[in-house]
Amino acid sequence: MDRRTFLLSSAALLAAVGTGSPARMRAGAENAATRLQRDVMALDSTTLTDPAQTARRASVLLMDAEVLLPLVPNLSLPIHRSAARAALTGAKCNRWVGAPFGGLLGAAESHANAAHDGPLLGEALLVRARHTGEEAHSLDMASSLCSRYLTRAIEVCGGAREAAGLRASCRFGLAWEYAADGSETTAMRHLAMGAAEWGVTGGEAAATRGDVLRLLPGHAADAEASLYSALDSDCPPVRSAATLIALARLHLADGDVDEAASDLEEAYLANRSAGVRQWRVMGVRRLLPDTLAVRQLDAVMYEGTA
């Protein structure tokens, strides 16, 4: 739904209220709420391929939902849910591209609470977990605050089937935290629990499994196989970049600087194509020694900046 259509719908609602037509008001409100829900769900199709544009669209839909809320209090729960989803999508995308996202994340939590939607609140906590762990994760270190947010996200999302993907993401996140902390048994237990929640073996699950295994002694070969299996032809740039960065760290730990530089170059180009900030790439680049392959990487990263 474009902005003009939404404003016209809002005007129709106000007109219905003013003319004392409950039937017209109810019908208009239901149509507007249905269109809003549909447009918010459509954001998923571009989240990983065009995060900047998706974030702008999500912000507009959040405003639309907040305009609609006082007009139709009887539909407040589904509208709050749509508002939370729009705000959460905008927050995730803005975080990827390096734009401010705190206000959107706060709005997502507020609307999720108002909608009594545990899974949506859990997703917001997952975003907070990943953000608070960024600095430690850039050094392959665990973050206790990240672990607390992940644990809380599992608690609030409940045991509903539709929250299985969220619980899996949180379990995989906890597996990474424990692996970084050297607790192999607990890390592997969370990996198994995450895989059971997920119910399928998709590319994201393979990438996360590989990123966890690379932190555990004696699992380098399995980690590499899992990471490469995640890089299929349908892997979106945002996800492929994260997988390639994990491969770069793995190859660097194995002493293969040239391969690490090659992985990092591909990750840089994938992030650039999606408009995603390069903080993870830069974090690994600082670890690379001066070699011909690394100089070639720098030439790609800094082309046009001289």
PDB file of C-alpha atoms in Angstrom:
ATOM      1  CA  MET A   1       0.000   0.000   0.000  1.00  0.00           C
ATOM      2  CA  ASP A   2       1.483   3.367  -1.011  1.00  0.00           C
ATOM      3  CA  ARG A   3       1.332   6.472   1.159  1.00  0.00           C
ATOM      4  CA  ARG A   4      -1.479   8.070  -0.860  1.00  0.00           C
ATOM      5  CA  THR A   5      -3.676   4.975  -0.526  1.00  0.00           C
ATOM      6  CA  PHE A   6      -3.150   4.849   3.225  1.00  0.00           C
ATOM      7  CA  LEU A   7      -3.978   8.535   3.684  1.00  0.00           C
ATOM      8  CA  LEU A   8      -7.122   8.135   1.619  1.00  0.00           C
ATOM      9  CA  SER A   9      -8.102   5.160   3.757  1.00  0.00           C
ATOM     10  CA  SER A  10      -7.512   7.169   6.929  1.00  0.00           C
ATOM     11  CA  ALA A  11      -9.612  10.002   5.540  1.00  0.00           C
ATOM     12  CA  ALA A  12     -12.394   7.551   4.789  1.00  0.00           C
ATOM     13  CA  LEU A  13     -12.262   6.298   8.362  1.00  0.00           C
ATOM     14  CA  LEU A  14     -12.455   9.785   9.757  1.00  0.00           C
ATOM     15  CA  ALA A  15     -15.344  10.584   7.457  1.00  0.00           C
ATOM     16  CA  ALA A  16     -17.157   7.491   8.635  1.00  0.00           C
ATOM     17  CA  VAL A  17     -16.683   8.528  12.247  1.00  0.00           C
ATOM     18  CA  GLY A  18     -17.900  12.038  11.482  1.00  0.00           C
ATOM     19  CA  THR A  19     -21.035  10.841   9.691  1.00  0.00           C
ATOM     20  CA  GLY A  20     -21.851   8.355  12.424  1.00  0.00           C
ATOM     21  CA  SER A  21     -21.601   5.301  10.200  1.00  0.00           C
ATOM     22  CA  PRO A  22     -20.267   2.419  12.312  1.00  0.00           C
ATOM     23  CA  ALA A  23     -20.586  -0.047   9.448  1.00  0.00           C
ATOM     24  CA  ARG A  24     -18.513   2.124   7.127  1.00  0.00           C
ATOM     25  CA  MET A  25     -15.967   2.768   9.847  1.00  0.00           C
ATOM     26  CA  ARG A  26     -15.651  -0.935  10.646  1.00  0.00           C
ATOM     27  CA  ALA A  27     -15.313  -1.921   6.996  1.00  0.00           C
ATOM     28  CA  GLY A  28     -12.756   0.792   6.250  1.00  0.00           C
ATOM     29  CA  ALA A  29     -10.765  -0.053   9.356  1.00  0.00           C
ATOM     30  CA  GLU A  30     -10.682  -3.738   8.549  1.00  0.00           C
ATOM     31  CA  ASN A  31      -9.555  -3.039   4.986  1.00  0.00           C
ATOM     32  CA  ALA A  32      -6.811  -0.669   6.139  1.00  0.00           C
ATOM     33  CA  ALA A  33      -5.597  -3.105   8.809  1.00  0.00           C
ATOM     34  CA  THR A  34      -5.572  -5.973   6.304  1.00  0.00           C
ATOM     35  CA  ARG A  35      -3.591  -3.959   3.761  1.00  0.00           C
ATOM     36  CA  LEU A  36      -1.172  -2.846   6.450  1.00  0.00           C
ATOM     37  CA  GLN A  37      -0.572  -6.430   7.555  1.00  0.00           C
ATOM     38  CA  ARG A  38      -0.039  -7.539   3.965  1.00  0.00           C
ATOM     39  CA  ASP A  39       2.440  -4.747   3.238  1.00  0.00           C
ATOM     40  CA  VAL A  40       4.391  -5.403   6.438  1.00  0.00           C
ATOM     41  CA  MET A  41       4.693  -9.100   5.603  1.00  0.00           C
ATOM     42  CA  ALA A  42       5.893  -8.167   2.101  1.00  0.00           C
ATOM     43  CA  LEU A  43       8.960  -6.518   3.656  1.00  0.00           C
ATOM     44  CA  ASP A  44      10.471  -9.986   4.137  1.00  0.00           C
ATOM     45  CA  SER A  45      11.050 -10.318   0.400  1.00  0.00           C
ATOM     46  CA  THR A  46      13.620  -7.490   0.305  1.00  0.00           C
ATOM     47  CA  THR A  47      15.109  -7.541   3.812  1.00  0.00           C
ATOM     48  CA  LEU A  48      18.245  -9.459   2.803  1.00  0.00           C
ATOM     49  CA  THR A  49      18.609  -8.060  -0.714  1.00  0.00           C
ATOM     50  CA  ASP A  50      17.948  -4.321  -0.210  1.00  0.00           C
ATOM     51  CA  PRO A  51      18.093  -3.533   3.522  1.00  0.00           C
ATOM     52  CA  ALA A  52      18.357   0.257   3.112  1.00  0.00           C
ATOM     53  CA  GLN A  53      15.195   0.546   1.024  1.00  0.00           C
ATOM     54  CA  THR A  54      13.412  -1.989   3.226  1.00  0.00           C
ATOM     55  CA  ALA A  55      14.240   0.057   6.333  1.00  0.00           C
ATOM     56  CA  ARG A  56      12.742   3.186   4.779  1.00  0.00           C
ATOM     57  CA  ARG A  57       9.610   1.315   3.772  1.00  0.00           C
ATOM     58  CA  ALA A  58       9.312  -0.236   7.242  1.00  0.00           C
ATOM     59  CA  SER A  59       9.526   3.184   8.902  1.00  0.00           C
ATOM     60  CA  VAL A  60       6.683   4.474   6.730  1.00  0.00           C
ATOM     61  CA  LEU A  61       4.522   1.458   7.579  1.00  0.00           C
ATOM     62  CA  LEU A  62       5.241   1.932  11.278  1.00  0.00           C
ATOM     63  CA  MET A  63       3.973   5.518  11.044  1.00  0.00           C
ATOM     64  CA  ASP A  64       0.917   4.316   9.156  1.00  0.00           C
ATOM     65  CA  ALA A  65       0.135   1.805  11.881  1.00  0.00           C
ATOM     66  CA  GLU A  66       0.463   4.442  14.600  1.00  0.00           C
ATOM     67  CA  VAL A  67      -1.904   6.733  12.681  1.00  0.00           C
ATOM     68  CA  LEU A  68      -4.419   3.909  12.373  1.00  0.00           C
ATOM     69  CA  LEU A  69      -4.295   2.749  16.010  1.00  0.00           C
ATOM     70  CA  PRO A  70      -6.424   5.480  17.661  1.00  0.00           C
ATOM     71  CA  LEU A  71      -8.971   5.350  14.849  1.00  0.00           C
ATOM     72  CA  VAL A  72      -9.889   1.700  15.371  1.00  0.00           C
ATOM     73  CA  PRO A  73      -9.204   0.608  18.968  1.00  0.00           C
ATOM     74  CA  ASN A  74     -11.155  -2.626  18.389  1.00  0.00           C
ATOM     75  CA  LEU A  75      -8.391  -3.728  15.997  1.00  0.00           C
ATOM     76  CA  SER A  76      -5.536  -2.625  18.250  1.00  0.00           C
ATOM     77  CA  LEU A  77      -3.955  -6.074  18.685  1.00  0.00           C
ATOM     78  CA  PRO A  78      -3.384  -6.871  14.984  1.00  0.00           C
ATOM     79  CA  ILE A  79      -2.309  -3.283  14.317  1.00  0.00           C
ATOM     80  CA  HIS A  80       0.150  -3.338  17.232  1.00  0.00           C
ATOM     81  CA  ARG A  81       1.461  -6.615  15.814  1.00  0.00           C
ATOM     82  CA  SER A  82       1.947  -5.090  12.374  1.00  0.00           C
ATOM     83  CA  ALA A  83       3.614  -2.037  13.931  1.00  0.00           C
ATOM     84  CA  ALA A  84       5.985  -4.256  15.918  1.00  0.00           C
ATOM     85  CA  ARG A  85       6.891  -6.276  12.836  1.00  0.00           C
ATOM     86  CA  ALA A  86       7.523  -3.148  10.744  1.00  0.00           C
ATOM     87  CA  ALA A  87       9.650  -1.547  13.480  1.00  0.00           C
ATOM     88  CA  LEU A  88      11.609  -4.758  14.023  1.00  0.00           C
ATOM     89  CA  THR A  89      12.330  -5.155  10.303  1.00  0.00           C
ATOM     90  CA  GLY A  90      13.426  -1.519  10.079  1.00  0.00           C
ATOM     91  CA  ALA A  91      15.688  -1.922  13.116  1.00  0.00           C
ATOM     92  CA  LYS A  92      17.399  -5.024  11.712  1.00  0.00           C
ATOM     93  CA  CYS A  93      17.956  -3.446   8.314  1.00  0.00           C
ATOM     94  CA  ASN A  94      19.230  -0.135   9.717  1.00  0.00           C
ATOM     95  CA  ARG A  95      21.643  -2.039  11.943  1.00  0.00           C
ATOM     96  CA  TRP A  96      23.037  -3.837   8.912  1.00  0.00           C
ATOM     97  CA  VAL A  97      23.568  -0.643   6.916  1.00  0.00           C
ATOM     98  CA  GLY A  98      24.910   1.348   9.868  1.00  0.00           C
ATOM     99  CA  ALA A  99      21.962   3.724  10.340  1.00  0.00           C
ATOM    100  CA  PRO A 100      20.405   4.567  13.757  1.00  0.00           C
ATOM    101  CA  PHE A 101      18.053   1.806  14.866  1.00  0.00           C
ATOM    102  CA  GLY A 102      17.558   2.245  18.623  1.00  0.00           C
ATOM    103  CA  GLY A 103      14.269   4.114  18.271  1.00  0.00           C
ATOM    104  CA  LEU A 104      12.859   1.497  15.927  1.00  0.00           C
ATOM    105  CA  LEU A 105      13.928  -1.326  18.217  1.00  0.00           C
ATOM    106  CA  GLY A 106      12.302   0.408  21.187  1.00  0.00           C
ATOM    107  CA  ALA A 107       9.099   0.835  19.160  1.00  0.00           C
ATOM    108  CA  ALA A 108       9.174  -2.855  18.229  1.00  0.00           C
ATOM    109  CA  GLU A 109       9.405  -3.855  21.887  1.00  0.00           C
ATOM    110  CA  SER A 110       6.649  -1.429  22.896  1.00  0.00           C
ATOM    111  CA  HIS A 111       4.223  -2.599  20.209  1.00  0.00           C
ATOM    112  CA  ALA A 112       5.065  -6.276  20.812  1.00  0.00           C
ATOM    113  CA  ASN A 113       4.230  -5.828  24.493  1.00  0.00           C
ATOM    114  CA  ALA A 114       0.998  -4.031  23.607  1.00  0.00           C
ATOM    115  CA  ALA A 115       0.089  -6.907  21.265  1.00  0.00           C
ATOM    116  CA  HIS A 116       0.981  -9.484  23.962  1.00  0.00           C
ATOM    117  CA  ASP A 117       3.154 -11.127  21.306  1.00  0.00           C
ATOM    118  CA  GLY A 118       5.990 -13.071  22.929  1.00  0.00           C
ATOM    119  CA  PRO A 119       7.671 -14.202  19.694  1.00  0.00           C
ATOM    120  CA  LEU A 120       7.886 -10.618  18.366  1.00  0.00           C
ATOM    121  CA  LEU A 121       9.337  -9.431  21.675  1.00  0.00           C
ATOM    122  CA  GLY A 122      11.783 -12.317  21.528  1.00  0.00           C
ATOM    123  CA  GLU A 123      12.908 -11.240  18.046  1.00  0.00           C
ATOM    124  CA  ALA A 124      13.574  -7.734  19.351  1.00  0.00           C
ATOM    125  CA  LEU A 125      15.637  -9.189  22.189  1.00  0.00           C
ATOM    126  CA  LEU A 126      17.580 -11.243  19.645  1.00  0.00           C
ATOM    127  CA  VAL A 127      18.501  -8.044  17.782  1.00  0.00           C
ATOM    128  CA  ARG A 128      19.604  -6.482  21.090  1.00  0.00           C
ATOM    129  CA  ALA A 129      21.663  -9.568  21.865  1.00  0.00           C
ATOM    130  CA  ARG A 130      23.491  -9.402  18.558  1.00  0.00           C
ATOM    131  CA  HIS A 131      24.130  -5.681  18.907  1.00  0.00           C
ATOM    132  CA  THR A 132      25.453  -5.849  22.466  1.00  0.00           C
ATOM    133  CA  GLY A 133      27.769  -8.702  21.509  1.00  0.00           C
ATOM    134  CA  GLU A 134      29.283  -6.980  18.473  1.00  0.00           C
ATOM    135  CA  GLU A 135      32.473  -5.693  20.068  1.00  0.00           C
ATOM    136  CA  ALA A 136      33.286  -8.972  21.824  1.00  0.00           C
ATOM    137  CA  HIS A 137      32.336 -11.049  18.797  1.00  0.00           C
ATOM    138  CA  SER A 138      34.686  -9.051  16.569  1.00  0.00           C
ATOM    139  CA  LEU A 139      37.482 -10.516  18.721  1.00  0.00           C
ATOM    140  CA  ASP A 140      35.928 -14.014  18.816  1.00  0.00           C
ATOM    141  CA  MET A 141      35.093 -13.487  22.483  1.00  0.00           C
ATOM    142  CA  ALA A 142      31.905 -14.343  24.362  1.00  0.00           C
ATOM    143  CA  SER A 143      29.553 -11.657  25.693  1.00  0.00           C
ATOM    144  CA  SER A 144      27.688 -12.352  28.938  1.00  0.00           C
ATOM    145  CA  LEU A 145      25.132  -9.616  28.188  1.00  0.00           C
ATOM    146  CA  CYS A 146      24.456 -11.127  24.774  1.00  0.00           C
ATOM    147  CA  SER A 147      23.865 -14.517  26.425  1.00  0.00           C
ATOM    148  CA  ARG A 148      21.402 -12.992  28.883  1.00  0.00           C
ATOM    149  CA  TYR A 149      19.391 -11.386  26.086  1.00  0.00           C
ATOM    150  CA  LEU A 150      19.373 -14.657  24.140  1.00  0.00           C
ATOM    151  CA  THR A 151      18.177 -16.609  27.177  1.00  0.00           C
ATOM    152  CA  ARG A 152      15.462 -14.050  27.859  1.00  0.00           C
ATOM    153  CA  ALA A 153      14.341 -14.172  24.223  1.00  0.00           C
ATOM    154  CA  ILE A 154      13.822 -17.935  24.512  1.00  0.00           C
ATOM    155  CA  GLU A 155      11.817 -17.421  27.680  1.00  0.00           C
ATOM    156  CA  VAL A 156       9.457 -14.775  26.310  1.00  0.00           C
ATOM    157  CA  CYS A 157       8.801 -16.354  22.921  1.00  0.00           C
ATOM    158  CA  GLY A 158       7.186 -19.430  24.457  1.00  0.00           C
ATOM    159  CA  GLY A 159       6.847 -22.881  22.975  1.00  0.00           C
ATOM    160  CA  ALA A 160       4.575 -22.123  20.018  1.00  0.00           C
ATOM    161  CA  ARG A 161       5.436 -23.832  16.759  1.00  0.00           C
ATOM    162  CA  GLU A 162       5.649 -20.516  14.869  1.00  0.00           C
ATOM    163  CA  ALA A 163       8.448 -19.405  17.223  1.00  0.00           C
ATOM    164  CA  ALA A 164      10.644 -22.433  16.401  1.00  0.00           C
ATOM    165  CA  GLY A 165      12.889 -20.430  14.065  1.00  0.00           C
ATOM    166  CA  LEU A 166      13.442 -17.764  16.713  1.00  0.00           C
ATOM    167  CA  ARG A 167      14.260 -20.340  19.379  1.00  0.00           C
ATOM    168  CA  ALA A 168      16.682 -21.978  16.952  1.00  0.00           C
ATOM    169  CA  SER A 169      18.458 -18.669  16.260  1.00  0.00           C
ATOM    170  CA  CYS A 170      18.789 -18.048  19.996  1.00  0.00           C
ATOM    171  CA  ARG A 171      20.087 -21.575  20.608  1.00  0.00           C
ATOM    172  CA  PHE A 172      22.647 -21.166  17.840  1.00  0.00           C
ATOM    173  CA  GLY A 173      23.644 -17.831  19.337  1.00  0.00           C
ATOM    174  CA  LEU A 174      24.125 -19.427  22.747  1.00  0.00           C
ATOM    175  CA  ALA A 175      26.123 -22.235  21.130  1.00  0.00           C
ATOM    176  CA  TRP A 176      28.473 -19.605  19.683  1.00  0.00           C
ATOM    177  CA  GLU A 177      28.822 -17.891  23.077  1.00  0.00           C
ATOM    178  CA  TYR A 178      29.697 -21.151  24.827  1.00  0.00           C
ATOM    179  CA  ALA A 179      32.087 -22.172  22.042  1.00  0.00           C
ATOM    180  CA  ALA A 180      33.889 -18.832  22.304  1.00  0.00           C
ATOM    181  CA  ASP A 181      34.104 -19.403  26.061  1.00  0.00           C
ATOM    182  CA  GLY A 182      35.618 -22.855  25.548  1.00  0.00           C
ATOM    183  CA  SER A 183      32.601 -24.856  26.779  1.00  0.00           C
ATOM    184  CA  GLU A 184      32.407 -27.460  24.002  1.00  0.00           C
ATOM    185  CA  THR A 185      29.850 -29.781  25.621  1.00  0.00           C
ATOM    186  CA  THR A 186      27.369 -26.986  26.277  1.00  0.00           C
ATOM    187  CA  ALA A 187      27.971 -25.449  22.859  1.00  0.00           C
ATOM    188  CA  MET A 188      27.260 -28.740  21.114  1.00  0.00           C
ATOM    189  CA  ARG A 189      24.133 -29.259  23.207  1.00  0.00           C
ATOM    190  CA  HIS A 190      22.758 -25.872  22.142  1.00  0.00           C
ATOM    191  CA  LEU A 191      23.641 -26.639  18.519  1.00  0.00           C
ATOM    192  CA  ALA A 192      21.660 -29.871  18.715  1.00  0.00           C
ATOM    193  CA  MET A 193      18.725 -28.115  20.385  1.00  0.00           C
ATOM    194  CA  GLY A 194      18.770 -25.403  17.737  1.00  0.00           C
ATOM    195  CA  ALA A 195      18.809 -27.932  14.910  1.00  0.00           C
ATOM    196  CA  ALA A 196      15.882 -29.762  16.502  1.00  0.00           C
ATOM    197  CA  GLU A 197      13.898 -26.522  16.812  1.00  0.00           C
ATOM    198  CA  TRP A 198      14.641 -25.502  13.243  1.00  0.00           C
ATOM    199  CA  GLY A 199      13.315 -28.749  11.862  1.00  0.00           C
ATOM    200  CA  VAL A 200      15.256 -28.350   8.593  1.00  0.00           C
ATOM    201  CA  THR A 201      18.899 -28.064   7.536  1.00  0.00           C
ATOM    202  CA  GLY A 202      18.936 -24.782   5.682  1.00  0.00           C
ATOM    203  CA  GLY A 203      21.795 -22.536   4.629  1.00  0.00           C
ATOM    204  CA  GLU A 204      21.508 -20.280   7.662  1.00  0.00           C
ATOM    205  CA  ALA A 205      21.673 -23.262  10.007  1.00  0.00           C
ATOM    206  CA  ALA A 206      24.737 -24.625   8.171  1.00  0.00           C
ATOM    207  CA  ALA A 207      26.487 -21.253   8.316  1.00  0.00           C
ATOM    208  CA  THR A 208      25.838 -20.890  12.031  1.00  0.00           C
ATOM    209  CA  ARG A 209      26.933 -24.455  12.744  1.00  0.00           C
ATOM    210  CA  GLY A 210      30.182 -23.857  10.867  1.00  0.00           C
ATOM    211  CA  ASP A 211      30.831 -20.603  12.712  1.00  0.00           C
ATOM    212  CA  VAL A 212      30.399 -22.396  16.035  1.00  0.00           C
ATOM    213  CA  LEU A 213      32.545 -25.400  15.090  1.00  0.00           C
ATOM    214  CA  ARG A 214      35.458 -23.231  13.947  1.00  0.00           C
ATOM    215  CA  LEU A 215      35.818 -22.009  17.541  1.00  0.00           C
ATOM    216  CA  LEU A 216      36.159 -25.546  18.910  1.00  0.00           C
ATOM    217  CA  PRO A 217      39.503 -27.377  18.778  1.00  0.00           C
ATOM    218  CA  GLY A 218      39.586 -30.341  16.418  1.00  0.00           C
ATOM    219  CA  HIS A 219      36.524 -29.332  14.374  1.00  0.00           C
ATOM    220  CA  ALA A 220      38.138 -27.234  11.634  1.00  0.00           C
ATOM    221  CA  ALA A 221      37.369 -29.661   8.803  1.00  0.00           C
ATOM    222  CA  ASP A 222      33.711 -29.999   9.807  1.00  0.00           C
ATOM    223  CA  ALA A 223      33.452 -26.237  10.221  1.00  0.00           C
ATOM    224  CA  GLU A 224      34.850 -25.598   6.752  1.00  0.00           C
ATOM    225  CA  ALA A 225      32.529 -28.150   5.137  1.00  0.00           C
ATOM    226  CA  SER A 226      29.498 -26.685   6.888  1.00  0.00           C
ATOM    227  CA  LEU A 227      30.385 -23.108   5.921  1.00  0.00           C
ATOM    228  CA  TYR A 228      30.989 -23.965   2.271  1.00  0.00           C
ATOM    229  CA  SER A 229      27.691 -25.868   2.129  1.00  0.00           C
ATOM    230  CA  ALA A 230      25.908 -22.664   3.177  1.00  0.00           C
ATOM    231  CA  LEU A 231      27.225 -20.773   0.123  1.00  0.00           C
ATOM    232  CA  ASP A 232      24.708 -21.977  -2.447  1.00  0.00           C
ATOM    233  CA  SER A 233      23.556 -19.987  -5.471  1.00  0.00           C
ATOM    234  CA  ASP A 234      20.468 -18.713  -3.651  1.00  0.00           C
ATOM    235  CA  CYS A 235      22.362 -17.370  -0.638  1.00  0.00           C
ATOM    236  CA  PRO A 236      21.587 -13.621  -0.325  1.00  0.00           C
ATOM    237  CA  PRO A 237      24.542 -11.212  -0.070  1.00  0.00           C
ATOM    238  CA  VAL A 238      24.017 -10.350   3.616  1.00  0.00           C
ATOM    239  CA  ARG A 239      24.156 -14.006   4.626  1.00  0.00           C
ATOM    240  CA  SER A 240      26.944 -15.007   2.239  1.00  0.00           C
ATOM    241  CA  ALA A 241      29.131 -12.169   3.555  1.00  0.00           C
ATOM    242  CA  ALA A 242      28.774 -13.402   7.140  1.00  0.00           C
ATOM    243  CA  THR A 243      29.626 -16.951   6.038  1.00  0.00           C
ATOM    244  CA  LEU A 244      32.675 -15.794   4.080  1.00  0.00           C
ATOM    245  CA  ILE A 245      33.931 -13.807   7.057  1.00  0.00           C
ATOM    246  CA  ALA A 246      33.695 -16.944   9.200  1.00  0.00           C
ATOM    247  CA  LEU A 247      35.664 -18.810   6.521  1.00  0.00           C
ATOM    248  CA  ALA A 248      38.281 -16.050   6.493  1.00  0.00           C
ATOM    249  CA  ARG A 249      38.732 -16.401  10.248  1.00  0.00           C
ATOM    250  CA  LEU A 250      38.961 -20.169   9.917  1.00  0.00           C
ATOM    251  CA  HIS A 251      41.579 -20.021   7.158  1.00  0.00           C
ATOM    252  CA  LEU A 252      43.569 -17.373   9.013  1.00  0.00           C
ATOM    253  CA  ALA A 253      43.643 -19.549  12.150  1.00  0.00           C
ATOM    254  CA  ASP A 254      44.964 -22.361   9.933  1.00  0.00           C
ATOM    255  CA  GLY A 255      47.738 -20.102   8.627  1.00  0.00           C
ATOM    256  CA  ASP A 256      46.332 -19.743   5.105  1.00  0.00           C
ATOM    257  CA  VAL A 257      46.515 -15.972   4.751  1.00  0.00           C
ATOM    258  CA  ASP A 258      45.972 -15.942   0.979  1.00  0.00           C
ATOM    259  CA  GLU A 259      42.735 -17.913   1.256  1.00  0.00           C
ATOM    260  CA  ALA A 260      41.583 -15.705   4.131  1.00  0.00           C
ATOM    261  CA  ALA A 261      42.204 -12.602   2.015  1.00  0.00           C
ATOM    262  CA  SER A 262      40.247 -14.134  -0.868  1.00  0.00           C
ATOM    263  CA  ASP A 263      37.314 -14.942   1.452  1.00  0.00           C
ATOM    264  CA  LEU A 264      37.403 -11.429   2.833  1.00  0.00           C
ATOM    265  CA  GLU A 265      37.387  -9.873  -0.625  1.00  0.00           C
ATOM    266  CA  GLU A 266      34.263 -11.827  -1.562  1.00  0.00           C
ATOM    267  CA  ALA A 267      32.640 -10.840   1.722  1.00  0.00           C
ATOM    268  CA  TYR A 268      33.468  -7.187   1.120  1.00  0.00           C
ATOM    269  CA  LEU A 269      31.933  -7.268  -2.361  1.00  0.00           C
ATOM    270  CA  ALA A 270      28.813  -9.058  -1.094  1.00  0.00           C
ATOM    271  CA  ASN A 271      28.319  -6.475   1.648  1.00  0.00           C
ATOM    272  CA  ARG A 272      28.899  -3.656  -0.819  1.00  0.00           C
ATOM    273  CA  SER A 273      26.298  -5.034  -3.224  1.00  0.00           C
ATOM    274  CA  ALA A 274      23.731  -5.067  -0.398  1.00  0.00           C
ATOM    275  CA  GLY A 275      24.771  -1.707   1.053  1.00  0.00           C
ATOM    276  CA  VAL A 276      25.781  -3.309   4.366  1.00  0.00           C
ATOM    277  CA  ARG A 277      28.399  -1.750   6.636  1.00  0.00           C
ATOM    278  CA  GLN A 278      31.794  -3.404   6.587  1.00  0.00           C
ATOM    279  CA  TRP A 279      32.635  -3.555  10.310  1.00  0.00           C
ATOM    280  CA  ARG A 280      33.100  -7.338  10.354  1.00  0.00           C
ATOM    281  CA  VAL A 281      35.281  -7.270   7.247  1.00  0.00           C
ATOM    282  CA  MET A 282      37.436  -4.500   8.717  1.00  0.00           C
ATOM    283  CA  GLY A 283      37.770  -6.403  11.999  1.00  0.00           C
ATOM    284  CA  VAL A 284      39.281  -9.421  10.239  1.00  0.00           C
ATOM    285  CA  ARG A 285      41.370  -7.295   7.867  1.00  0.00           C
ATOM    286  CA  ARG A 286      43.220  -5.836  10.841  1.00  0.00           C
ATOM    287  CA  LEU A 287      44.387  -9.355  11.713  1.00  0.00           C
ATOM    288  CA  LEU A 288      45.988 -10.081   8.335  1.00  0.00           C
ATOM    289  CA  PRO A 289      49.755  -9.692   7.814  1.00  0.00           C
ATOM    290  CA  ASP A 290      51.235  -7.851   4.845  1.00  0.00           C
ATOM    291  CA  THR A 291      51.203 -10.181   1.821  1.00  0.00           C
ATOM    292  CA  LEU A 292      50.567  -9.771  -1.875  1.00  0.00           C
ATOM    293  CA  ALA A 293      47.055 -11.230  -1.510  1.00  0.00           C
ATOM    294  CA  VAL A 294      46.284  -8.813   1.311  1.00  0.00           C
ATOM    295  CA  ARG A 295      47.516  -5.878  -0.774  1.00  0.00           C
ATOM    296  CA  GLN A 296      45.206  -7.001  -3.556  1.00  0.00           C
ATOM    297  CA  LEU A 297      42.385  -7.107  -1.010  1.00  0.00           C
ATOM    298  CA  ASP A 298      43.217  -3.553   0.046  1.00  0.00           C
ATOM    299  CA  ALA A 299      43.197  -2.415  -3.580  1.00  0.00           C
ATOM    300  CA  VAL A 300      39.626  -3.698  -3.906  1.00  0.00           C
ATOM    301  CA  MET A 301      38.505  -2.261  -0.578  1.00  0.00           C
ATOM    302  CA  TYR A 302      39.991   1.162  -1.101  1.00  0.00           C
ATOM    303  CA  GLU A 303      39.606   1.603  -4.851  1.00  0.00           C
ATOM    304  CA  GLY A 304      38.520   5.102  -5.737  1.00  0.00           C
ATOM    305  CA  THR A 305      39.413   6.539  -2.301  1.00  0.00           C
ATOM    306  CA  ALA A 306      42.878   7.812  -3.168  1.00  0.00           C
TER     307      ALA A 306
END
